């Protein structure tokens, strides 16, 4: 059972030392450790779980996707294939390393005991999945690969060189404060919670992809396509160590089985004769490599009326299906057979419904990762990256082994660092690990992580837009504080909290990088709706990101290195790197941009303060408890009377609120009387209660008298409320309301205009057209169209008002008052006004104008740059759709860029 932890002292850290520190005990990390040890280095292998069953490889592997076996494929062909699959954005020297060293790695693994399928003559049974090459090599016993590797690690000669520390999770790479080289790492034990510091001559990051980035359709945090322990640890550690990352905008998105977090395994099924079909049984995949472009085709088919999409196996013979089952239900996912069985599905009678995975970051299956050269070296001296963490496009398992081998080989040259470790870096790592212990009751990790990854789905997952990505950046910035406030009590919870910080870092990288690349590339992986075309002229460049000295995330456009294998479709432009700096966010204000900024409203007088001697925040009165208890019994006025007359304004305010909640007989006049209370909180409570109860209060004379008396209260909020209730209950007359037009408060005068409309006092309304406040004049314009007998003439002074909002409101009012020819001419001229509000009002006015004058003007307004103006024009044209010219204009608006305009224009055809 986990025991509560306390924050350990930094001085009590456990210190370890090694020549080569390998972080991550999966595919690449295991190979890096083995190679470095074979080269004579003392190796420390840190794994946050247990190396025996850690990493994606521990779940089994059905085959090798990129085996370049001599006689079956050529390295240069493979390099060209990957270049095309990644839309030309590759460092071919790294891809060629996998192509040229992959077969030797197959033989090395075979010497360890890993089995690859061979034919009757002992030749490797390479199968063809892609149309241009044969690279898939099945592994009949792939479920045992990790067991074989662990056995190799535990050989006596390896044990002498490789120290394995399971359950230790690094959180930061430590660097030398002067030259920036990697000199170790800091982390903690995920069972005991002890702080661990490592000195090293070189550091190899092999922590796998960021598979826990997007949220699966199931909503289950760990139901991801990739191994859910891969939370982007290495991405974050490399970034904070100063290393460059690249291609982070190129997401990993995979086809999977619907409702099951496992791959559909086309790489297994296709060589046996399976293929992808839509619901009509038609093959639809045009792309020649499982890439972002193929995923775009897959997504389009899935979203069309030809979906769902299936992996078709039912046409295969029994023996073939049996062979597929033996791989898919054991090596790839042991639970897969149970999943199908529980649904009553059999490959012989049912094809496999497919869907799309959540997004992730992965070099091995797309292109996003830590930038490395052809020796696995990052841009930080003595820091290496290998496997799915490194940006070597479509590197897969063999590539992970190859680059783990390269990293171990190069890193083995260095010996343990013996200097002082930077105390500031150690303190920062210590704080990152243990801050949840200082706030044990803070939000739990699952809650915060769910919210974070839901934002990833909402704003970062393709198809992308600048606006959504900008919202994502804002959300991730906000969540930094929430993540810092997470609570934990055990070491395991500390591990999960640290992982959330890594996920947040990766999410921000993904959003900012996607914003920076202003084109679409890699099909679904980076589909920008606001930049839909691929731009090889400007963007056949790697997009690198790094942490600037100021702590900001900055970007560089790095030219693609000259190809070692020519690919006719792409011509890298070369040239120098372009420093892009920090990415600019796209404005996402919901109000949108204005054509012109209207004049600011006149300042309103401040509310009258409470009388002297009334405390702003008086201490609670003991009688409040009695009042609260009384309210439960729905008291009458007699029971509430003592509280309403209490000397404490807090008690009186509470009594007024209780009166509003219970509404006993006679409540209206009492509430109106409280509008004249000396305490502002009591008056505010009375005004709120009156407005809330206005539909149930009897329109009795006593209430009317109390409301009229309240019109003399200095508090403008009270006067406005009194007018509002008088109007609603029909307790006032035109003269009373007209008198309020001289009130010093704009809010009161607006309420007076509304009250005058309620009694159809058009004459009094017209006299308010000269009010100094824009809000009042706008209310007058709207009110003149709302009276029972509206006429356009009273609007005349407002149509020439200097304020565009008033002119717009007056023009729009003509649609209600009628728009005779003289006014229609003015509305037509107003369609050329600089303010879109005026143009919108003019288009609305023409709804009531004679068709011969209105339709030509409205047809021209359909080209207005403002969508609201076009929408107003369409709505007015609908009123004239009996005219052929109006119908023709509406037909032309059917493909407008604005959804509302299109939708309303379509009504003309009904």
GROMACS .gro file of N, CA, C and O in nm, residues 68 73-81 84 92 96 99-100 135 564-567:
model
   80
   68UNK      N    1   1.518  -0.354  -4.536
   68UNK     CA    2   1.578  -0.346  -4.669
   68UNK      C    3   1.672  -0.466  -4.683
   68UNK      O    4   1.791  -0.460  -4.651
   73UNK      N    5   1.517  -0.547  -5.195
   73UNK     CA    6   1.499  -0.402  -5.201
   73UNK      C    7   1.636  -0.336  -5.197
   73UNK      O    8   1.734  -0.395  -5.149
   74UNK      N    9   1.641  -0.214  -5.248
   74UNK     CA   10   1.765  -0.137  -5.249
   74UNK      C   11   1.754  -0.018  -5.155
   74UNK      O   12   1.648   0.046  -5.146
   75UNK      N   13   1.862   0.014  -5.084
   75UNK     CA   14   1.858   0.128  -4.992
   75UNK      C   15   1.812   0.258  -5.057
   75UNK      O   16   1.733   0.333  -4.999
   76UNK      N   17   1.861   0.286  -5.179
   76UNK     CA   18   1.824   0.411  -5.243
   76UNK      C   19   1.675   0.416  -5.276
   76UNK      O   20   1.612   0.522  -5.270
   77UNK      N   21   1.620   0.300  -5.312
   77UNK     CA   22   1.475   0.298  -5.339
   77UNK      C   23   1.396   0.328  -5.212
   77UNK      O   24   1.295   0.399  -5.216
   78UNK      N   25   1.444   0.274  -5.102
   78UNK     CA   26   1.376   0.299  -4.975
   78UNK      C   27   1.387   0.446  -4.937
   78UNK      O   28   1.288   0.507  -4.891
   79UNK      N   29   1.503   0.505  -4.954
   79UNK     CA   30   1.521   0.647  -4.922
   79UNK      C   31   1.427   0.732  -5.006
   79UNK      O   32   1.362   0.825  -4.955
   80UNK      N   33   1.416   0.701  -5.134
   80UNK     CA   34   1.325   0.777  -5.221
   80UNK      C   35   1.180   0.759  -5.177
   80UNK      O   36   1.100   0.853  -5.178
   81UNK      N   37   1.146   0.637  -5.135
   81UNK     CA   38   1.011   0.608  -5.090
   81UNK      C   39   0.975   0.692  -4.966
   81UNK      O   40   0.867   0.752  -4.958
   84UNK      N   41   0.927   1.063  -5.052
   84UNK     CA   42   0.794   1.092  -5.108
   84UNK      C   43   0.687   1.086  -4.999
   84UNK      O   44   0.597   1.169  -4.994
   92UNK      N   45   1.793   1.305  -4.577
   92UNK     CA   46   1.812   1.172  -4.635
   92UNK      C   47   1.928   1.097  -4.572
   92UNK      O   48   1.929   0.973  -4.571
   96UNK      N   49   1.888   0.715  -4.474
   96UNK     CA   50   1.978   0.619  -4.541
   96UNK      C   51   2.052   0.533  -4.439
   96UNK      O   52   2.089   0.418  -4.468
   99UNK      N   53   1.830   0.253  -4.388
   99UNK     CA   54   1.825   0.169  -4.508
   99UNK      C   55   1.950   0.084  -4.523
   99UNK      O   56   1.943  -0.033  -4.564
  100UNK      N   57   2.066   0.138  -4.489
  100UNK     CA   58   2.191   0.067  -4.512
  100UNK      C   59   2.232  -0.020  -4.393
  100UNK      O   60   2.306  -0.119  -4.411
  135UNK      N   61   0.925  -0.434  -4.820
  135UNK     CA   62   1.001  -0.403  -4.700
  135UNK      C   63   0.946  -0.469  -4.574
  135UNK      O   64   1.005  -0.454  -4.467
  564UNK      N   65   2.080   1.291  -5.118
  564UNK     CA   66   2.180   1.193  -5.163
  564UNK      C   67   2.118   1.100  -5.266
  564UNK      O   68   2.188   1.036  -5.345
  565UNK      N   69   1.985   1.091  -5.265
  565UNK     CA   70   1.911   1.014  -5.365
  565UNK      C   71   1.812   1.110  -5.431
  565UNK      O   72   1.718   1.156  -5.367
  566UNK      N   73   1.832   1.142  -5.558
  566UNK     CA   74   1.742   1.238  -5.624
  566UNK      C   75   1.599   1.186  -5.627
  566UNK      O   76   1.575   1.066  -5.650
  567UNK      N   77   1.505   1.276  -5.603
  567UNK     CA   78   1.362   1.246  -5.612
  567UNK      C   79   1.302   1.355  -5.701
  567UNK      O   80   1.293   1.471  -5.659
   0.00000   0.00000   0.00000
